[in-house]
Short mmCIF file of N, CA and C and ligand atoms in Angstrom, two decimals:
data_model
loop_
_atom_site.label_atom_id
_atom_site.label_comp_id
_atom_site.label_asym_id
_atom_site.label_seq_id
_atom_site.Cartn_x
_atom_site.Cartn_y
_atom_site.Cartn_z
N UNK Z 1 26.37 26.13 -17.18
CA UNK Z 1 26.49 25.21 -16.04
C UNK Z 1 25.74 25.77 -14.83
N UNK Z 2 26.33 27.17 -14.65
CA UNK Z 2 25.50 27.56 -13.40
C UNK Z 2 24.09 27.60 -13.73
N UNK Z 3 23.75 28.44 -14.56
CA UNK Z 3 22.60 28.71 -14.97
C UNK Z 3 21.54 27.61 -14.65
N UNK Z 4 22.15 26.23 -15.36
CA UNK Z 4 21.56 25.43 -15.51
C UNK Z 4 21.05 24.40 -13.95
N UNK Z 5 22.28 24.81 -13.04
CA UNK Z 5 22.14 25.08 -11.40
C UNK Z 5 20.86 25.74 -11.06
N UNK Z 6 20.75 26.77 -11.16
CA UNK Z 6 19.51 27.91 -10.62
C UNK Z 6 18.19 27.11 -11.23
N UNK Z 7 18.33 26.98 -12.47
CA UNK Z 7 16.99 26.47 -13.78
C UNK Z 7 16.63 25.31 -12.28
N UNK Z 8 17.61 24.24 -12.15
CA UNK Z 8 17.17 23.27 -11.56
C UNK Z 8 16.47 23.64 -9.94
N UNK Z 9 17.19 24.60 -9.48
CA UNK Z 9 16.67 24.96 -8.00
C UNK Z 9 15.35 25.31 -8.19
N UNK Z 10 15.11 26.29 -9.31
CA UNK Z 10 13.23 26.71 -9.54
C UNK Z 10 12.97 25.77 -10.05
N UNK Z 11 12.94 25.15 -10.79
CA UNK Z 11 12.24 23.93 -10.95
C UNK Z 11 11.61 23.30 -9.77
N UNK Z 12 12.77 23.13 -8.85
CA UNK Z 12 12.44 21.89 -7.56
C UNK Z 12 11.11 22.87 -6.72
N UNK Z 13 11.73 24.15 -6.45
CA UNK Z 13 10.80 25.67 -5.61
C UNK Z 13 9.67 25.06 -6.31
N UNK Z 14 9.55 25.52 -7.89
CA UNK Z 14 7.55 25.81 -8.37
C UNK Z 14 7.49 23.98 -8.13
N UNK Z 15 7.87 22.95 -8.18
CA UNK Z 15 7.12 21.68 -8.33
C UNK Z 15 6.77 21.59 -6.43
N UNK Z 16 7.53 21.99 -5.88
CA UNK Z 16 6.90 22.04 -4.43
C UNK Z 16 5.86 22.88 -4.19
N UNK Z 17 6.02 24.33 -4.40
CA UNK Z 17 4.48 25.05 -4.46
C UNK Z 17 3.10 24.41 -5.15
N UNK Z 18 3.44 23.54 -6.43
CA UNK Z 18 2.28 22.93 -6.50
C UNK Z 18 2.01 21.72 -5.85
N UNK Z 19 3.10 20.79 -5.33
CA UNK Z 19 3.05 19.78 -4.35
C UNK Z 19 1.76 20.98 -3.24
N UNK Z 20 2.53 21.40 -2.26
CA UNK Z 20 1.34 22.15 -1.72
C UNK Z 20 0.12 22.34 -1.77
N UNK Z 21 0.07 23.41 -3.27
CA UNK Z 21 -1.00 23.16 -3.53
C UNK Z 21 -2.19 22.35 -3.22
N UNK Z 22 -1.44 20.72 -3.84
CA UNK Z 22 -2.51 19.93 -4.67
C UNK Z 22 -2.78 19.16 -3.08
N UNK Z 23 -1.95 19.52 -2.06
CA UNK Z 23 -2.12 18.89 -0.67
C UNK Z 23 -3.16 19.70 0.01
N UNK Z 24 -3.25 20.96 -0.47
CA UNK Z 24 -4.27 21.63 -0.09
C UNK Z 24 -5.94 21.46 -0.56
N UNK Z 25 -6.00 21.43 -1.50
CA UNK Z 25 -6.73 21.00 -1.68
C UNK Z 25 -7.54 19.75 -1.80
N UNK Z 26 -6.51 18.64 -1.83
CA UNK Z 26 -7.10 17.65 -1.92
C UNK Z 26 -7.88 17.10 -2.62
N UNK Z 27 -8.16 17.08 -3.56
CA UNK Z 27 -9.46 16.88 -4.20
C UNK Z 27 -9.50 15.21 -3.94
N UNK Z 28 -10.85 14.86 -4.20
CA UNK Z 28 -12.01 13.73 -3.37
C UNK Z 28 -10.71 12.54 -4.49
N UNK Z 29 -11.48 12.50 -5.36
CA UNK Z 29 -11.11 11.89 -6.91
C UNK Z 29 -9.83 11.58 -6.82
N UNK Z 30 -8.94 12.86 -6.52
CA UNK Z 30 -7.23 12.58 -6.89
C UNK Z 30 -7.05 11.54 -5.31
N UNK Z 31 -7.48 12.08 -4.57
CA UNK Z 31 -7.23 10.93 -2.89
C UNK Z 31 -7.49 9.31 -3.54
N UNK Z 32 -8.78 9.30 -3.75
CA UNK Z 32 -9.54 7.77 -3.89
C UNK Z 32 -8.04 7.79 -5.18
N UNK Z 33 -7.85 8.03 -6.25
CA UNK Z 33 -7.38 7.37 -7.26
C UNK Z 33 -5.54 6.99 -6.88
N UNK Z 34 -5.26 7.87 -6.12
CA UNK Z 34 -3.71 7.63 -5.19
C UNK Z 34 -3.98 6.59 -4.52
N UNK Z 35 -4.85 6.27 -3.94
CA UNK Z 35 -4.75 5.14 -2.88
C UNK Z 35 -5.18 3.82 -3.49
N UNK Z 36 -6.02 3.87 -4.64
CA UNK Z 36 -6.00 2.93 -5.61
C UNK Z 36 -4.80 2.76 -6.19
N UNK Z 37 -3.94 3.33 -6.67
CA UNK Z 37 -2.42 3.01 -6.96
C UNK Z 37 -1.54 2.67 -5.91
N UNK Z 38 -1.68 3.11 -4.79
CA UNK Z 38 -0.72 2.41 -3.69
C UNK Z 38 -1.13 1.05 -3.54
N UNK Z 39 -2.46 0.78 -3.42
CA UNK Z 39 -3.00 -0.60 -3.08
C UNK Z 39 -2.66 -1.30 -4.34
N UNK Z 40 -2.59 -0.72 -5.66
CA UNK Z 40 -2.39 -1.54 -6.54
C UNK Z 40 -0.57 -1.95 -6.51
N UNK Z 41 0.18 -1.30 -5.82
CA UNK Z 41 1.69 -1.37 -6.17
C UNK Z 41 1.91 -2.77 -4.77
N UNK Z 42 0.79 -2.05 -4.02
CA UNK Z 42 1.19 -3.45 -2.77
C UNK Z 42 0.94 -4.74 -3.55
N UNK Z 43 -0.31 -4.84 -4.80
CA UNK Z 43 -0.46 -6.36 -4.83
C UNK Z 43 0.86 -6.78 -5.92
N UNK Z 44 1.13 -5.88 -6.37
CA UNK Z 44 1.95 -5.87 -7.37
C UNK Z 44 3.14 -6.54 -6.98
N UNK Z 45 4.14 -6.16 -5.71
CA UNK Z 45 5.10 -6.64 -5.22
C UNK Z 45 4.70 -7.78 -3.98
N UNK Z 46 3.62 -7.79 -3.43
CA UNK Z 46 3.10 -8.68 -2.75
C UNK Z 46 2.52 -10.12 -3.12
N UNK Z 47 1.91 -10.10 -4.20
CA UNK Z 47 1.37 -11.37 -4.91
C UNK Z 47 2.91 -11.95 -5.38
N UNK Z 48 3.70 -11.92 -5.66
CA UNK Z 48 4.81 -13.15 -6.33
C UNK Z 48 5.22 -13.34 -5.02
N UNK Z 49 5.16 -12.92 -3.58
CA UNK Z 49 5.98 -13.23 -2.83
C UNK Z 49 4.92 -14.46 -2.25
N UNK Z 50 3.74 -14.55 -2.18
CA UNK Z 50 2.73 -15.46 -1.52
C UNK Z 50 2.40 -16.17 -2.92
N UNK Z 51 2.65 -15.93 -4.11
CA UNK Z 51 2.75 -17.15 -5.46
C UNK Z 51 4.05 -18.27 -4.73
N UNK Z 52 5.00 -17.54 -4.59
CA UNK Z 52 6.31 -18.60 -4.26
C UNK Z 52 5.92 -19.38 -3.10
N UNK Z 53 5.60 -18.26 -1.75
CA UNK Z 53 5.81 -19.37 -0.37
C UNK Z 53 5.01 -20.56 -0.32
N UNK Z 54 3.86 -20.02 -1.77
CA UNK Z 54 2.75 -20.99 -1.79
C UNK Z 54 2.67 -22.21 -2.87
N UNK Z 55 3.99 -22.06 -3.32
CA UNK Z 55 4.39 -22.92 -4.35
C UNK Z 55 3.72 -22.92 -5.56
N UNK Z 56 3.06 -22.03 -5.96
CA UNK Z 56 2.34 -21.68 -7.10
C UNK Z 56 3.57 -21.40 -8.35
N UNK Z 57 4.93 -20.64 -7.86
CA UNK Z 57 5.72 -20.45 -8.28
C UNK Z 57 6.89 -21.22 -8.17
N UNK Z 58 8.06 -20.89 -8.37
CA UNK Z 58 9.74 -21.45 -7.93
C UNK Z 58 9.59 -20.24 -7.18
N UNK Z 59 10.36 -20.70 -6.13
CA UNK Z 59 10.69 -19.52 -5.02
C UNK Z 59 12.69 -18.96 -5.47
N UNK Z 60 12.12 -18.04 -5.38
CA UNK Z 60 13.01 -16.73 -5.65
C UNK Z 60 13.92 -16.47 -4.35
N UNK Z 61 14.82 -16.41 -3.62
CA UNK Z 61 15.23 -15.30 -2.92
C UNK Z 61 15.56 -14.05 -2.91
N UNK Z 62 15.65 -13.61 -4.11
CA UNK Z 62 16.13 -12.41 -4.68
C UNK Z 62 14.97 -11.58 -4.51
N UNK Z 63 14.51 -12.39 -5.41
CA UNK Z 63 13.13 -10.77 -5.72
C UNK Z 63 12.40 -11.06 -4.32
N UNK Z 64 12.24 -12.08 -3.62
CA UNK Z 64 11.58 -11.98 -2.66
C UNK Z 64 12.17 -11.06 -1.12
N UNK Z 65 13.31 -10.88 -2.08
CA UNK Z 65 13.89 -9.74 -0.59
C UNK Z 65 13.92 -8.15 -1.36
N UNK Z 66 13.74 -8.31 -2.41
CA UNK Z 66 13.70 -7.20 -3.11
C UNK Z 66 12.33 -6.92 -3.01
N UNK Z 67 11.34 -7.67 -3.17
CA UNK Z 67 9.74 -7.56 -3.18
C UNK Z 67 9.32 -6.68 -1.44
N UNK Z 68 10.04 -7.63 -1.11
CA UNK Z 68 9.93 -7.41 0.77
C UNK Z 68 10.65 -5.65 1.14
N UNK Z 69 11.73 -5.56 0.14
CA UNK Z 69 12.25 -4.15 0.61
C UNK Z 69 11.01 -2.76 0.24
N UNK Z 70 11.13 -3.52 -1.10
CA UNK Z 70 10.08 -2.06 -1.55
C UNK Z 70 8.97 -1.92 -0.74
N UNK Z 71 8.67 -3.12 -0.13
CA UNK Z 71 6.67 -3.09 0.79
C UNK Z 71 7.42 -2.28 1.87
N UNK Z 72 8.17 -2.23 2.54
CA UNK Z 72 8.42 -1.61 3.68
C UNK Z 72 8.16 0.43 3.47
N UNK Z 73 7.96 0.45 1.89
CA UNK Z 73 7.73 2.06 1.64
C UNK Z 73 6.29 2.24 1.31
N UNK Z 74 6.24 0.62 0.29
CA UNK Z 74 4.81 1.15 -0.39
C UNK Z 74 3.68 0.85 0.02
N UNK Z 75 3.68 -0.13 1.43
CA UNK Z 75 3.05 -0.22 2.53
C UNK Z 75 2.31 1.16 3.15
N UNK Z 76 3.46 2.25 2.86
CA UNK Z 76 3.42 3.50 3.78
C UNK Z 76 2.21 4.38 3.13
N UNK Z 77 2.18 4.31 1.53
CA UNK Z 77 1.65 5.01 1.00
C UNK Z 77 0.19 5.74 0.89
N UNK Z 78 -0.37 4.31 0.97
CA UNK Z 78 -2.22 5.06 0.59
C UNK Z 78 -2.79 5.44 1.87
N UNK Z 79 -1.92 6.02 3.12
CA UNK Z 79 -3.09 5.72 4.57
C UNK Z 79 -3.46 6.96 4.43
N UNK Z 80 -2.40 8.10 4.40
CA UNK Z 80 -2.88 9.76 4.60
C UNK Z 80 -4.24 10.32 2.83
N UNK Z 81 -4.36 8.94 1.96
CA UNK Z 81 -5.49 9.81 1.23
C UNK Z 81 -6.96 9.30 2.08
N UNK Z 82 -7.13 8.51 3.05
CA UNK Z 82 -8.32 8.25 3.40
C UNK Z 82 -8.98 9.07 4.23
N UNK Z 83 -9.31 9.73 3.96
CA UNK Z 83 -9.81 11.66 4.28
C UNK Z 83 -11.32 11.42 4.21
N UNK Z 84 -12.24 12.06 5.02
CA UNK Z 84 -13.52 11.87 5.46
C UNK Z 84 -14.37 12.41 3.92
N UNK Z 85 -13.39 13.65 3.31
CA UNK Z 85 -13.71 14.50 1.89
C UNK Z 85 -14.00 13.39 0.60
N UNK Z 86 -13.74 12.27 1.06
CA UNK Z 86 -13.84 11.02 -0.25
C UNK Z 86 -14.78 10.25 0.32
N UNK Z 87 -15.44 10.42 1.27
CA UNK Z 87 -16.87 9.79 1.74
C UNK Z 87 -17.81 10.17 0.42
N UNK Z 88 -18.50 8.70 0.03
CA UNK Z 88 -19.07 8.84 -1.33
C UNK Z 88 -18.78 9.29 -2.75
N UNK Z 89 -17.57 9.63 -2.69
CA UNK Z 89 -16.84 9.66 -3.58
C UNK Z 89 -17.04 8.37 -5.08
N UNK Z 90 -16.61 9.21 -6.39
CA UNK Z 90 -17.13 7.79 -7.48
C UNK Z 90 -15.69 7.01 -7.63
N UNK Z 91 -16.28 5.57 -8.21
CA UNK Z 91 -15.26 4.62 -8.30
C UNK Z 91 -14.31 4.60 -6.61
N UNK Z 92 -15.14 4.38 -5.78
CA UNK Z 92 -14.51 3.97 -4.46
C UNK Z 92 -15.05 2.60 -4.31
N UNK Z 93 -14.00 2.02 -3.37
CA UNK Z 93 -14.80 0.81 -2.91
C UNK Z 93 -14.44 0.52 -1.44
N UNK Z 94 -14.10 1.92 -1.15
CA UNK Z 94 -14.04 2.19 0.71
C UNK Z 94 -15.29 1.77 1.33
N UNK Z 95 -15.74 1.41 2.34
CA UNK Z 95 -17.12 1.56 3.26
C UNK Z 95 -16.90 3.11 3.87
N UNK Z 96 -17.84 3.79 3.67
CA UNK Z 96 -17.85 5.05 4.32
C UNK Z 96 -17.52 4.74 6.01
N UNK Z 97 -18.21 4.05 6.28
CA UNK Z 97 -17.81 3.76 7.72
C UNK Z 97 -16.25 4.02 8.45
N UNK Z 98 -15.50 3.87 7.66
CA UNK Z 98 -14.54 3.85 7.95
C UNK Z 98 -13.92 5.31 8.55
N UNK Z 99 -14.54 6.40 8.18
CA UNK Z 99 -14.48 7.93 8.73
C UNK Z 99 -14.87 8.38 9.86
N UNK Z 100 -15.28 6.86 10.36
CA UNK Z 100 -16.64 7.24 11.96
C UNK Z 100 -15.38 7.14 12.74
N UNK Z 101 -14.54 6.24 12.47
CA UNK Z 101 -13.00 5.81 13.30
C UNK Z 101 -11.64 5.46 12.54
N UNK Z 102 -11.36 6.84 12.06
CA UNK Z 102 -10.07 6.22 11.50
C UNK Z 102 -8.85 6.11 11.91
N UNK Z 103 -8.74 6.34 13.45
CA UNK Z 103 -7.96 6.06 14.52
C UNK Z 103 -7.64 4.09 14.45
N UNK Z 104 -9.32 3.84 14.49
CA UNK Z 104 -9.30 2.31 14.28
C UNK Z 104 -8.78 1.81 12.50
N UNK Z 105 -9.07 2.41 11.74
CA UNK Z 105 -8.66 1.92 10.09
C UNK Z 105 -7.30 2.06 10.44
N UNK Z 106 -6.41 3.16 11.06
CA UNK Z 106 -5.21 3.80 11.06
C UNK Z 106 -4.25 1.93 11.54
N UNK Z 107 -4.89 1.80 12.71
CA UNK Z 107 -4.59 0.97 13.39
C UNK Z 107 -4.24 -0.56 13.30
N UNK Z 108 -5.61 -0.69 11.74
CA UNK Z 108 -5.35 -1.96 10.93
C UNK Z 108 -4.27 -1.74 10.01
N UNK Z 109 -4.12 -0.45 9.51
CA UNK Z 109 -2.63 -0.40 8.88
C UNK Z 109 -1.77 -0.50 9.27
N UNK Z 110 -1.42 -0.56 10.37
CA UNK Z 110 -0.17 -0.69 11.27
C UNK Z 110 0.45 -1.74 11.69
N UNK Z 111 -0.81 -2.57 11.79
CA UNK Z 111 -0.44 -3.91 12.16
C UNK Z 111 -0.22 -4.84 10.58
N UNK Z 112 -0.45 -4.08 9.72
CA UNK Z 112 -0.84 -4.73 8.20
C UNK Z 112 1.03 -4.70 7.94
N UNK Z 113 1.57 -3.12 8.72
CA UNK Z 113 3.01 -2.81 8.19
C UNK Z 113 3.82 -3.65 9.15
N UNK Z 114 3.62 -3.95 10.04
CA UNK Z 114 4.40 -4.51 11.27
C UNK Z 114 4.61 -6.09 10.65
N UNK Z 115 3.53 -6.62 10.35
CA UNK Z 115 3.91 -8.14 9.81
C UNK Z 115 4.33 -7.92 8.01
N UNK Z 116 4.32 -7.18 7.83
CA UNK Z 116 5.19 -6.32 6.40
C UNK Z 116 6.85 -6.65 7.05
N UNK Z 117 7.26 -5.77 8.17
CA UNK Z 117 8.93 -5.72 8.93
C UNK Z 117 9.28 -7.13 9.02
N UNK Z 118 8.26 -8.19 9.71
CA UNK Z 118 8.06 -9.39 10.12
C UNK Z 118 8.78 -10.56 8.70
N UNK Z 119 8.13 -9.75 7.87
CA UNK Z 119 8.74 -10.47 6.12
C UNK Z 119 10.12 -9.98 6.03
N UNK Z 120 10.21 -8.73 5.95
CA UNK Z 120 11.94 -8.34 5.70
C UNK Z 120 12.78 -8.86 6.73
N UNK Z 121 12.56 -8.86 7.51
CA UNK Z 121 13.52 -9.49 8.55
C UNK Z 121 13.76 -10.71 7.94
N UNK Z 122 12.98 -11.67 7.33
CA UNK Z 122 13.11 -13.04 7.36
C UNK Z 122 13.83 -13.24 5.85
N UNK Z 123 13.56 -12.12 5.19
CA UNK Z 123 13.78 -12.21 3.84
C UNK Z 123 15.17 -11.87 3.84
N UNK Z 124 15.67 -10.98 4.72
CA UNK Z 124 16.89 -10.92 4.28
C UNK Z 124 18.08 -11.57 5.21
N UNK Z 125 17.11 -12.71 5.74
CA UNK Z 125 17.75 -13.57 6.76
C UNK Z 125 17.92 -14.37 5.47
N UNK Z 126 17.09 -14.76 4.46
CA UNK Z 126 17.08 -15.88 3.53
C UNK Z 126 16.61 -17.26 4.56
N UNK Z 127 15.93 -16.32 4.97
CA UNK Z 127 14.95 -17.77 5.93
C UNK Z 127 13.93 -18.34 5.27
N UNK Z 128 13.68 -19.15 4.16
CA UNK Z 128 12.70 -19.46 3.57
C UNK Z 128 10.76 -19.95 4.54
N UNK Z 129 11.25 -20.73 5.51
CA UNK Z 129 10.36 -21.26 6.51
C UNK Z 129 9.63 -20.10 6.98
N UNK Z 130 10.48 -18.91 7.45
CA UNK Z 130 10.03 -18.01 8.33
C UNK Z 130 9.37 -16.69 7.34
N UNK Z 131 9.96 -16.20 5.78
CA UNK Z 131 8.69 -15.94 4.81
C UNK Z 131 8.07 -16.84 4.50
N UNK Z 132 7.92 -17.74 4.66
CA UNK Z 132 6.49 -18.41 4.33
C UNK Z 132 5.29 -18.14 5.63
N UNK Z 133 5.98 -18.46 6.84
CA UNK Z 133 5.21 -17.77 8.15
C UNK Z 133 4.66 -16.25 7.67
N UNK Z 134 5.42 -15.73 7.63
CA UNK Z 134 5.12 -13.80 7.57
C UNK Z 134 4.44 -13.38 6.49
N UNK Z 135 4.76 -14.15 5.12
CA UNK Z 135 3.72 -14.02 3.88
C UNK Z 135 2.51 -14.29 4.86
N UNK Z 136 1.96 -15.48 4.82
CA UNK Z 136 0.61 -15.91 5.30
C UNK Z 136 0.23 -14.75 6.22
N UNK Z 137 0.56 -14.24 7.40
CA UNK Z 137 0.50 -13.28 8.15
C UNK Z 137 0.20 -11.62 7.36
N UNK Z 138 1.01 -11.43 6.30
CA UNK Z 138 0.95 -10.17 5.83
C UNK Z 138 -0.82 -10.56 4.94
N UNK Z 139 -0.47 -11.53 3.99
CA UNK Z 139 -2.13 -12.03 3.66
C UNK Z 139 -3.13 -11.87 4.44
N UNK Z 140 -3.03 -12.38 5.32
CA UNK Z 140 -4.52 -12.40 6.77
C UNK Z 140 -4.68 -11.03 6.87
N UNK Z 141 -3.52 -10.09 6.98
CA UNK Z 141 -4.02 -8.53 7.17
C UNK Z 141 -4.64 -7.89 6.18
N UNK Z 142 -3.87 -8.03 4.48
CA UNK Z 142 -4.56 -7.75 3.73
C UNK Z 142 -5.87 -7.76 3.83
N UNK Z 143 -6.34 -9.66 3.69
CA UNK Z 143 -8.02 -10.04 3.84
C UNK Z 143 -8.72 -9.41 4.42
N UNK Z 144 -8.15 -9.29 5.96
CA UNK Z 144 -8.49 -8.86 7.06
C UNK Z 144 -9.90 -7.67 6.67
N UNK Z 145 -8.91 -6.75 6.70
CA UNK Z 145 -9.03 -5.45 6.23
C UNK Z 145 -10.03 -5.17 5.27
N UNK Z 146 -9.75 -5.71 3.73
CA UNK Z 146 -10.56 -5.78 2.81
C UNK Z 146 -11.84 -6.39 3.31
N UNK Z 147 -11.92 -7.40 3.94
CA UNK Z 147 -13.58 -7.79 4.46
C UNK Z 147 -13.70 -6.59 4.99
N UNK Z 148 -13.58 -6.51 6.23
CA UNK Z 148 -14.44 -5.55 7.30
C UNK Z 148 -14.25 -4.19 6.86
N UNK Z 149 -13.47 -3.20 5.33
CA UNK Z 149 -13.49 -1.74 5.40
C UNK Z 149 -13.68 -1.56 3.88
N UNK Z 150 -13.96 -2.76 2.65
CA UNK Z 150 -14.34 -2.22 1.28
C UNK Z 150 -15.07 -3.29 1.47
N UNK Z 151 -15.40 -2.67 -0.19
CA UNK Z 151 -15.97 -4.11 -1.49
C UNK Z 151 -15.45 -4.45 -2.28
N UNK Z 152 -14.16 -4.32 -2.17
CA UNK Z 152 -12.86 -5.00 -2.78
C UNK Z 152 -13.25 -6.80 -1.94
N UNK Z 153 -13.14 -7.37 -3.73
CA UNK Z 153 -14.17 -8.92 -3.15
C UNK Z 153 -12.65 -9.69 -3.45
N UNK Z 154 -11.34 -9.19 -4.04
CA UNK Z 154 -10.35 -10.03 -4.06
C UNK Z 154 -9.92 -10.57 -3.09
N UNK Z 155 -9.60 -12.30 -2.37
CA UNK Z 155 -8.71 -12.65 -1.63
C UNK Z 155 -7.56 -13.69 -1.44
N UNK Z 156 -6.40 -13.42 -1.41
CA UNK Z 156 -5.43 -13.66 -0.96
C UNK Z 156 -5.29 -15.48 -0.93
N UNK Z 157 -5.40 -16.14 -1.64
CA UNK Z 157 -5.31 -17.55 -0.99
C UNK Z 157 -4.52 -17.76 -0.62
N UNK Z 158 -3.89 -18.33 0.81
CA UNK Z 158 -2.94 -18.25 1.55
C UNK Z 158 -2.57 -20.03 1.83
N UNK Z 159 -3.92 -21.19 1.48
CA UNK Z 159 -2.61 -21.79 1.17
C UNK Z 159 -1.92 -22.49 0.67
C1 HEC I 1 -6.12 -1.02 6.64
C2 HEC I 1 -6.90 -1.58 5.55
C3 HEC I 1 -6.25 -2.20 4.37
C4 HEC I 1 -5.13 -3.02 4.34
C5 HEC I 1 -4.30 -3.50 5.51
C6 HEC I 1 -4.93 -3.36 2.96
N1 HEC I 1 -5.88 -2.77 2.17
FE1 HEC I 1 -6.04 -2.93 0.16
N2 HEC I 1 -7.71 -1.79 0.19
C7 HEC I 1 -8.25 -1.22 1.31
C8 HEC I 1 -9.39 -0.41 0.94
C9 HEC I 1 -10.28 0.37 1.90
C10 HEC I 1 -9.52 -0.53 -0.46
C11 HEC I 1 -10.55 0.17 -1.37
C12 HEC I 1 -9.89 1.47 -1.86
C13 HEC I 1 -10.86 2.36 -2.60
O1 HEC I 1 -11.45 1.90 -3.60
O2 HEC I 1 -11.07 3.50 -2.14
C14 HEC I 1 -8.45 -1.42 -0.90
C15 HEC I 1 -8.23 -1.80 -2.22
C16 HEC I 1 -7.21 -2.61 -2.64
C17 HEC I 1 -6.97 -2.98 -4.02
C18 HEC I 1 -7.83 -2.58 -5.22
C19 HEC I 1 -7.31 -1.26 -5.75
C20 HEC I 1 -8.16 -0.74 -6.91
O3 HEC I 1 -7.58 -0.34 -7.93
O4 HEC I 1 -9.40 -0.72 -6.81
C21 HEC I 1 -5.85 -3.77 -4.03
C22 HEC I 1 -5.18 -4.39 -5.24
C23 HEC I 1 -5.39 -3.90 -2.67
N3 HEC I 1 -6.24 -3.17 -1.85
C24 HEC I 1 -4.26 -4.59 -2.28
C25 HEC I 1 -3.84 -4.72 -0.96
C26 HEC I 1 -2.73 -5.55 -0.54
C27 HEC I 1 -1.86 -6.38 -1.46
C28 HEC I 1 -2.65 -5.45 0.81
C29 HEC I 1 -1.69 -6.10 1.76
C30 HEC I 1 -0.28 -6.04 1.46
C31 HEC I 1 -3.70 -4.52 1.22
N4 HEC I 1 -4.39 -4.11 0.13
C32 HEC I 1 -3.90 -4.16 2.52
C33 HEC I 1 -7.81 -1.35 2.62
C34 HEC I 1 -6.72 -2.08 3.00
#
């Protein structure tokens, strides 16, 4: 029992030293391919919520407040891999540009997460009217974004 106490404490110790690690270094590849999975988990929980408001679907309340909870984390995810070290990097579809000011990229994420809050609020009001407002809104940021900072050519039909 105890033993099996301690086993678990080093465990958690060495998986943080290599957490470290792999923060240290960073590599170009592992950044670009993390932030390709965050962006992929946003469309993931994001697309059924703008299928429903848009009647493409039956609208849900459930998963759409459940959809809405998880964006409030996985929203958070891909901003800290966009590191100047993945400029030209393979299989990107960043605009390098985006390293000249990423005070300004920082900034489109913020407002991308803010009308993200804008959905949960409404979602777990079970305000149907008012996610349909905040979907469309969280969409426009998506687009937004994707025009003016990749070549990510997917968009959002909003309506
Ligand atoms: C602040 C800018 C910004 C916002 C806001 C943004 N994205 Fe992205 N997204 C990007 C960039 C840049 C890429 C290209 C990433 C790369 O290839 O390095 C991308 C790529 C993607 C991809 C393709 C991932 C892949 O595997 O190639 C998906 C899917 C995606 N975004 C979904 C979303 C969704 C859904 C939202 C809104 C909830 C969103 N994004 C909001 C900047 C943004």
């Amino acid at each position: 029992m105890k033993k099996g106490f301690f086993a678990g404490i080093l465990a958690v110790v060495i998986s943080g030293v290599f957490v470290a690690e792999a923060l240290a270094q960073a590599n170009p590849n592992t950044l670009v391919n993390q932030r390709k999975s965050a962006m992929a988990l946003q469309g993931k929980y994001f697309g059924p919520i703008l299928g429903m408001v848009t009647g493409r679907a039956p609208y849900d309340a459930a998963i759409v407040q459940r959809n809405a909870d998880y964006l409030t984390v996985i929203t958070k995810l891909a901003w800290d891999d966009f590191q100047s070290t993945t400029a030209g990097a393979e299989r990107t579809q960043t605009k390098d540009d985006i390293y000249k000011d990423l005070p300004k990229f920082k900034a489109t994420a913020d407002a991308m997460q803010a009308e993200v809050q804008k959905l949960v609020v409404a979602a777990r009001a079970g305000d149907q009217a008012a996610v349909g407002v905040a979907a469309r809104s969280v969409a426009r940021a998506c687009n937004g974004c994707h025009e003016d900072n990749s070549n990510f050519k997917f968009r959002f039909r909003i309506e």
